[in-house]
mmCIF file of C-alpha atoms in Angstrom:
data_model
loop_
_atom_site.group_PDB
_atom_site.id
_atom_site.type_symbol
_atom_site.label_atom_id
_atom_site.label_comp_id
_atom_site.label_asym_id
_atom_site.label_seq_id
_atom_site.Cartn_x
_atom_site.Cartn_y
_atom_site.Cartn_z
ATOM 1 C CA MET A 1 5.440 -40.201 -71.061
ATOM 2 C CA GLU A 2 9.191 -39.986 -70.472
ATOM 3 C CA ASN A 3 8.835 -40.848 -66.758
ATOM 4 C CA GLN A 4 6.591 -43.775 -67.633
ATOM 5 C CA GLN A 5 9.303 -45.038 -69.975
ATOM 6 C CA LEU A 6 12.195 -44.360 -67.624
ATOM 7 C CA ASP A 7 10.870 -46.096 -64.507
ATOM 8 C CA PRO A 8 10.422 -49.630 -65.919
ATOM 9 C CA LEU A 9 13.666 -49.422 -67.899
ATOM 10 C CA THR A 10 15.873 -48.232 -65.047
ATOM 11 C CA SER A 11 14.212 -50.776 -62.745
ATOM 12 C CA MET A 12 15.098 -53.432 -65.281
ATOM 13 C CA VAL A 13 18.783 -52.448 -65.246
ATOM 14 C CA GLU A 14 18.820 -52.388 -61.420
ATOM 15 C CA ALA A 15 17.299 -55.888 -61.362
ATOM 16 C CA LYS A 16 20.120 -57.151 -63.588
ATOM 17 C CA LYS A 17 22.719 -55.612 -61.232
ATOM 18 C CA LYS A 18 21.178 -57.377 -58.220
ATOM 19 C CA LYS A 19 21.225 -60.626 -60.171
ATOM 20 C CA ARG A 20 24.982 -60.294 -60.753
ATOM 21 C CA LYS A 21 25.609 -59.577 -57.063
ATOM 22 C CA ARG A 22 23.697 -62.749 -56.220
ATOM 23 C CA ILE A 23 26.005 -64.732 -58.512
ATOM 24 C CA LEU A 24 29.068 -63.349 -56.677
ATOM 25 C CA LYS A 25 27.552 -64.520 -53.382
ATOM 26 C CA ILE A 26 27.068 -67.980 -54.901
ATOM 27 C CA VAL A 27 30.768 -67.987 -55.839
ATOM 28 C CA LEU A 28 31.748 -67.288 -52.228
ATOM 29 C CA GLY A 29 29.450 -70.026 -50.980
ATOM 30 C CA ILE A 30 31.033 -72.512 -53.360
ATOM 31 C CA ILE A 31 34.563 -71.542 -52.290
ATOM 32 C CA GLY A 32 33.655 -72.134 -48.657
ATOM 33 C CA GLY A 33 32.109 -75.460 -49.618
ATOM 34 C CA LEU A 34 35.210 -76.515 -51.530
ATOM 35 C CA PHE A 35 37.429 -75.988 -48.527
ATOM 36 C CA LEU A 36 35.026 -77.773 -46.232
ATOM 37 C CA VAL A 37 35.109 -80.745 -48.615
ATOM 38 C CA ALA A 38 38.912 -80.658 -48.550
ATOM 39 C CA GLY A 39 38.799 -80.676 -44.759
ATOM 40 C CA LEU A 40 36.369 -83.587 -44.704
ATOM 41 C CA ALA A 41 38.696 -85.531 -46.977
ATOM 42 C CA GLY A 42 41.380 -85.123 -44.338
ATOM 43 C CA PHE A 43 39.900 -87.828 -42.143
ATOM 44 C CA PHE A 44 41.437 -90.408 -44.489
ATOM 45 C CA LEU A 45 44.762 -89.484 -42.930
ATOM 46 C CA TYR A 46 43.511 -90.531 -39.521
ATOM 47 C CA ARG A 47 44.918 -93.972 -40.315
ATOM 48 C CA ASN A 48 47.799 -92.886 -42.533
ATOM 49 C CA GLY A 49 51.404 -91.431 -42.199
ATOM 50 C CA ARG A 50 54.775 -90.255 -43.824
ATOM 51 C CA ILE A 51 58.667 -89.575 -44.492
ATOM 52 C CA GLU A 52 61.397 -87.149 -45.671
ATOM 53 C CA GLY A 53 60.332 -85.390 -48.877
ATOM 54 C CA LYS A 54 57.101 -84.173 -50.425
ATOM 55 C CA TRP A 55 54.353 -86.712 -51.032
ATOM 56 C CA GLU A 56 50.909 -86.780 -52.616
ATOM 57 C CA SER A 57 48.232 -89.432 -52.996
ATOM 58 C CA PRO A 58 46.731 -89.511 -56.536
ATOM 59 C CA ASN A 59 43.759 -91.600 -55.355
ATOM 60 C CA LEU A 60 42.975 -89.254 -52.489
ATOM 61 C CA ALA A 61 43.392 -86.196 -54.743
ATOM 62 C CA SER A 62 40.956 -87.726 -57.239
ATOM 63 C CA GLU A 63 38.342 -88.356 -54.552
ATOM 64 C CA MET A 64 38.775 -84.857 -53.142
ATOM 65 C CA LYS A 65 38.299 -83.303 -56.583
ATOM 66 C CA GLN A 66 35.183 -85.372 -57.255
ATOM 67 C CA ALA A 67 33.796 -84.263 -53.905
ATOM 68 C CA ALA A 68 34.564 -80.639 -54.809
ATOM 69 C CA LEU A 69 32.852 -81.011 -58.205
ATOM 70 C CA HIS A 70 29.812 -82.470 -56.474
ATOM 71 C CA GLU A 71 29.814 -79.534 -54.054
ATOM 72 C CA VAL A 72 29.804 -77.048 -56.945
ATOM 73 C CA GLY A 73 26.997 -78.975 -58.665
ATOM 74 C CA ASN A 74 24.803 -76.810 -60.872
ATOM 75 C CA SER A 75 25.454 -73.564 -59.001
ATOM 76 C CA PHE A 76 26.873 -71.911 -62.119
ATOM 77 C CA GLU A 77 24.262 -73.137 -64.575
ATOM 78 C CA GLU A 78 23.142 -69.545 -65.128
ATOM 79 C CA LEU A 79 26.654 -68.647 -66.286
ATOM 80 C CA GLN A 80 26.731 -71.752 -68.501
ATOM 81 C CA ILE A 81 29.937 -73.003 -66.914
ATOM 82 C CA LYS A 82 30.513 -76.623 -65.932
ATOM 83 C CA PRO A 83 32.005 -77.617 -62.549
ATOM 84 C CA GLU A 84 34.881 -79.330 -64.394
ATOM 85 C CA GLU A 85 35.843 -75.989 -65.944
ATOM 86 C CA LEU A 86 35.815 -74.180 -62.611
ATOM 87 C CA VAL A 87 37.553 -76.613 -60.254
ATOM 88 C CA GLY A 88 41.234 -77.159 -60.972
ATOM 89 C CA GLU A 89 43.940 -79.124 -59.155
ATOM 90 C CA THR A 90 42.747 -80.327 -55.770
ATOM 91 C CA GLY A 91 44.522 -82.517 -53.268
ATOM 92 C CA MET A 92 46.699 -82.891 -50.213
ATOM 93 C CA THR A 93 50.460 -82.730 -49.735
ATOM 94 C CA LEU A 94 52.501 -84.267 -46.951
ATOM 95 C CA GLU A 95 55.908 -82.704 -46.526
ATOM 96 C CA VAL A 96 58.603 -83.944 -44.173
ATOM 97 C CA LYS A 97 61.853 -82.146 -43.461
ATOM 98 C CA ASP A 98 64.159 -83.021 -40.578
ATOM 99 C CA ASN A 99 61.434 -85.396 -39.347
ATOM 100 C CA LYS A 100 58.908 -82.556 -39.084
ATOM 101 C CA ALA A 101 55.734 -83.214 -41.086
ATOM 102 C CA VAL A 102 53.283 -80.679 -42.505
ATOM 103 C CA VAL A 103 50.007 -81.732 -44.135
ATOM 104 C CA THR A 104 48.452 -79.151 -46.454
ATOM 105 C CA LEU A 105 45.105 -79.187 -48.255
ATOM 106 C CA TYR A 106 44.724 -77.273 -51.504
ATOM 107 C CA SER A 107 42.371 -76.579 -54.379
ATOM 108 C CA THR A 108 42.368 -74.305 -57.409
ATOM 109 C CA ILE A 109 39.700 -72.116 -58.950
ATOM 110 C CA ASN A 110 40.116 -71.615 -62.695
ATOM 111 C CA LYS A 111 39.263 -67.938 -62.986
ATOM 112 C CA ALA A 112 39.707 -67.592 -66.771
ATOM 113 C CA PRO A 113 36.617 -69.613 -67.775
ATOM 114 C CA LEU A 114 34.677 -68.006 -64.932
ATOM 115 C CA LEU A 115 35.479 -64.469 -66.133
ATOM 116 C CA THR A 116 34.794 -65.394 -69.766
ATOM 117 C CA ALA A 117 31.448 -66.850 -68.754
ATOM 118 C CA TYR A 118 30.711 -63.690 -66.790
ATOM 119 C CA ASP A 119 31.457 -61.502 -69.846
ATOM 120 C CA ASN A 120 29.161 -63.684 -71.955
ATOM 121 C CA PHE A 121 26.520 -63.460 -69.266
ATOM 122 C CA ASN A 122 26.758 -59.646 -69.303
ATOM 123 C CA GLN A 123 26.335 -59.567 -73.082
ATOM 124 C CA GLU A 124 23.296 -61.824 -72.841
ATOM 125 C CA GLU A 125 21.836 -59.572 -70.156
ATOM 126 C CA TYR A 126 22.409 -56.542 -72.382
ATOM 127 C CA ASN A 127 20.656 -58.277 -75.284
ATOM 128 C CA LYS A 128 17.735 -59.120 -73.003
ATOM 129 C CA ILE A 129 17.484 -55.470 -71.995
ATOM 130 C CA LEU A 130 17.338 -54.463 -75.677
ATOM 131 C CA THR A 131 14.618 -57.035 -76.315
ATOM 132 C CA GLU A 132 12.550 -55.808 -73.387
ATOM 133 C CA ILE A 133 13.045 -52.195 -74.470
ATOM 134 C CA ALA A 134 11.895 -53.096 -77.984
ATOM 135 C CA GLN A 135 8.713 -54.568 -76.498
ATOM 136 C CA THR A 136 8.158 -51.418 -74.432
ATOM 137 C CA ALA A 137 8.711 -49.237 -77.520
ATOM 138 C CA THR A 138 6.119 -51.250 -79.420
ATOM 139 C CA GLU A 139 3.621 -50.737 -76.601
ATOM 140 C CA TYR A 140 4.127 -46.968 -76.826
ATOM 141 C CA GLY A 141 4.117 -47.029 -80.606
ATOM 142 C CA ILE A 142 7.571 -45.472 -80.961
ATOM 143 C CA ASP A 143 10.899 -46.493 -82.458
ATOM 144 C CA LYS A 144 13.232 -48.568 -80.242
ATOM 145 C CA GLU A 145 16.253 -46.344 -80.981
ATOM 146 C CA THR A 146 14.259 -43.259 -80.050
ATOM 147 C CA LEU A 147 13.211 -44.771 -76.723
ATOM 148 C CA LEU A 148 16.755 -45.887 -75.949
ATOM 149 C CA LYS A 149 18.214 -42.444 -76.632
ATOM 150 C CA GLU A 150 15.461 -40.643 -74.711
ATOM 151 C CA THR A 151 16.016 -42.909 -71.712
ATOM 152 C CA PHE A 152 19.791 -43.446 -71.650
ATOM 153 C CA GLY A 153 21.204 -40.803 -74.000
ATOM 154 C CA GLU A 154 22.865 -40.948 -77.421
ATOM 155 C CA ASP A 155 25.509 -43.468 -76.329
ATOM 156 C CA TYR A 156 22.942 -45.762 -74.719
ATOM 157 C CA GLU A 157 25.006 -48.953 -75.062
ATOM 158 C CA ALA A 158 27.911 -47.493 -73.074
ATOM 159 C CA LYS A 159 25.483 -46.049 -70.515
ATOM 160 C CA ILE A 160 23.741 -49.382 -69.956
ATOM 161 C CA LYS A 161 26.977 -51.393 -69.881
ATOM 162 C CA ALA A 162 28.532 -48.911 -67.465
ATOM 163 C CA ASP A 163 26.400 -50.598 -64.806
ATOM 164 C CA PHE A 164 27.996 -53.942 -65.671
ATOM 165 C CA PRO A 165 31.246 -54.486 -63.707
ATOM 166 C CA LYS A 166 34.267 -55.018 -65.970
ATOM 167 C CA SER A 167 36.224 -58.285 -65.871
ATOM 168 C CA ALA A 168 39.170 -56.683 -64.060
ATOM 169 C CA GLU A 169 36.837 -55.262 -61.424
ATOM 170 C CA ILE A 170 35.050 -58.582 -61.003
ATOM 171 C CA GLU A 171 38.362 -60.441 -60.692
ATOM 172 C CA LYS A 172 39.661 -58.048 -58.026
ATOM 173 C CA ARG A 173 36.399 -58.220 -56.088
ATOM 174 C CA PHE A 174 36.456 -62.001 -56.460
ATOM 175 C CA ASP A 175 40.071 -62.284 -55.245
ATOM 176 C CA ASP A 176 39.541 -59.926 -52.310
ATOM 177 C CA MET A 177 36.429 -61.742 -51.106
ATOM 178 C CA ILE A 178 37.969 -65.194 -51.427
ATOM 179 C CA ALA A 179 41.148 -64.175 -49.604
ATOM 180 C CA ARG A 180 39.132 -62.569 -46.814
ATOM 181 C CA GLU A 181 36.705 -65.490 -46.505
ATOM 182 C CA LEU A 182 39.406 -68.165 -46.497
ATOM 183 C CA GLN A 183 41.572 -66.337 -43.991
ATOM 184 C CA LYS A 184 38.585 -65.928 -41.684
ATOM 185 C CA ASN A 185 37.229 -69.471 -41.935
ATOM 186 C CA SER A 186 40.225 -71.679 -42.697
ATOM 187 C CA LYS A 187 43.349 -69.632 -41.956
ATOM 188 C CA ALA A 188 44.107 -70.367 -45.587
ATOM 189 C CA ARG A 189 46.376 -68.717 -48.114
ATOM 190 C CA TYR A 190 45.127 -67.640 -51.517
ATOM 191 C CA ASP A 191 47.307 -66.961 -54.554
ATOM 192 C CA ALA A 192 45.350 -64.617 -56.824
ATOM 193 C CA ALA A 193 47.633 -65.219 -59.818
ATOM 194 C CA SER A 194 47.020 -68.971 -59.934
ATOM 195 C CA GLY A 195 43.639 -69.108 -58.184
ATOM 196 C CA ARG A 196 45.064 -71.669 -55.759
ATOM 197 C CA PHE A 197 44.136 -71.690 -52.086
ATOM 198 C CA SER A 198 45.701 -73.854 -49.417
ATOM 199 C CA ALA A 199 45.785 -74.333 -45.675
ATOM 200 C CA VAL A 200 47.913 -76.347 -43.291
ATOM 201 C CA PHE A 201 45.656 -79.070 -41.888
ATOM 202 C CA PHE A 202 48.020 -80.410 -39.247
ATOM 203 C CA GLU A 203 51.684 -80.771 -38.302
ATOM 204 C CA GLY A 204 53.512 -83.710 -36.820
ATOM 205 C CA LYS A 205 56.777 -85.361 -35.819
ATOM 206 C CA VAL A 206 58.093 -88.436 -37.629
ATOM 207 C CA ASP A 207 59.881 -91.241 -35.801
ATOM 208 C CA PRO A 208 61.816 -93.244 -38.453
ATOM 209 C CA LEU A 209 62.560 -96.058 -35.979
ATOM 210 C CA THR A 210 58.949 -96.857 -35.095
ATOM 211 C CA HIS A 211 57.526 -95.687 -38.448
ATOM 212 C CA THR A 212 55.051 -93.399 -36.723
ATOM 213 C CA LEU A 213 53.840 -89.863 -37.250
ATOM 214 C CA GLN A 214 52.686 -88.116 -34.088
ATOM 215 C CA ILE A 215 50.357 -85.122 -34.488
ATOM 216 C CA THR A 216 51.782 -82.057 -32.748
ATOM 217 C CA ALA A 217 49.330 -79.362 -33.940
ATOM 218 C CA VAL A 218 45.979 -79.194 -35.748
ATOM 219 C CA ASN A 219 44.545 -76.147 -37.534
ATOM 220 C CA PRO A 220 42.015 -74.685 -35.040
ATOM 221 C CA ALA A 221 40.015 -72.786 -37.699
ATOM 222 C CA PRO A 222 36.219 -73.433 -37.735
ATOM 223 C CA ASP A 223 36.275 -75.309 -41.082
ATOM 224 C CA PHE A 224 38.598 -77.913 -39.579
ATOM 225 C CA ALA A 225 37.315 -77.913 -36.004
ATOM 226 C CA SER A 226 33.864 -78.965 -37.265
ATOM 227 C CA VAL A 227 35.111 -81.847 -39.432
ATOM 228 C CA PRO A 228 33.719 -85.234 -38.304
ATOM 229 C CA LEU A 229 36.334 -87.860 -37.354
ATOM 230 C CA SER A 230 38.942 -85.103 -37.303
ATOM 231 C CA ILE A 231 42.399 -85.964 -36.064
ATOM 232 C CA LYS A 232 43.562 -84.674 -32.699
ATOM 233 C CA LYS A 233 46.845 -83.562 -31.209
ATOM 234 C CA ASP A 234 49.019 -86.483 -29.988
ATOM 235 C CA ASP A 235 47.306 -88.982 -32.326
ATOM 236 C CA ARG A 236 49.796 -91.419 -33.879
ATOM 237 C CA MET A 237 49.738 -92.864 -37.400
ATOM 238 C CA LEU A 238 51.737 -95.868 -38.596
ATOM 239 C CA TYR A 239 53.273 -96.063 -42.063
ATOM 240 C CA THR A 240 55.309 -98.315 -44.331
ATOM 241 C CA HIS A 241 57.829 -96.981 -46.830
ATOM 242 C CA SER A 242 59.199 -98.658 -49.948
ATOM 243 C CA GLY A 243 61.055 -96.698 -52.636
ATOM 244 C CA ASP A 244 58.899 -93.826 -53.845
ATOM 245 C CA THR A 245 55.741 -95.197 -52.221
ATOM 246 C CA LEU A 246 54.516 -94.346 -48.746
ATOM 247 C CA THR A 247 51.505 -96.187 -47.307
ATOM 248 C CA PHE A 248 49.646 -95.544 -44.074
ATOM 249 C CA ILE A 249 48.364 -98.530 -42.139
ATOM 250 C CA GLY A 250 44.601 -98.694 -42.576
ATOM 251 C CA GLY A 251 44.736 -96.461 -45.648
ATOM 252 C CA GLU A 252 46.318 -98.824 -48.168
ATOM 253 C CA GLN A 253 43.896 -97.620 -50.866
ATOM 254 C CA TYR A 254 45.549 -94.198 -50.686
ATOM 255 C CA PRO A 255 49.272 -94.782 -51.332
ATOM 256 C CA PHE A 256 51.391 -91.623 -51.413
ATOM 257 C CA LYS A 257 53.948 -91.039 -54.146
ATOM 258 C CA LEU A 258 57.116 -88.983 -53.798
ATOM 259 C CA SER A 259 56.770 -85.747 -55.790
ATOM 260 C CA LYS A 260 59.429 -85.136 -58.416
#
């Protein structure tokens, strides 16, 4: 009878482990989607421009974040985490120094709520295992504790939970996969401490006399190369500048503000 008990129970634990691996794959898919959304948002700059200092557009950042939230959707419903909890600061910076411009896209993944949700998910999975074991024990007409100890040993809780990756392990695996995926697809940088990832979208040269920004280089990574309406090298963008506000001709709805 012991083998009959052991097979369904160990299969059950293995099924839970596969389920958690599937969730990690979903996380990676969402990260890739977030950066693609950020890249797509870049086409707004096709008709925009810039000056000395660091600038950001609140309106554009808001639209980019909404697009990122939409991309996440209900992918983490199983972990009972909302997109708003997962997606942090998202936007685009335009930095000019010595008339050299650099446009960078960025977004942030809030890991704390994700890891908390994962811990809660693990506890729920453990409780489900106990419930299923109780049902199996009833079928065999034996005590649940007896079945648990016969199958997993005296310290059955520790034995079962040993198959559940710890938060620190999940975070490291998460960070490693994101860094590897972003570097491969977007030539992006990922800061594990803050959960922020960023990538230079394009670089340019500012001409203060003609109020133009000429594109000198565009990120050749696949995520950007496939973006519709993407900017190209040697494209020129006109801008107007007044105080702490920078506006690109054709993109008046996305004024840039000088960062403090």
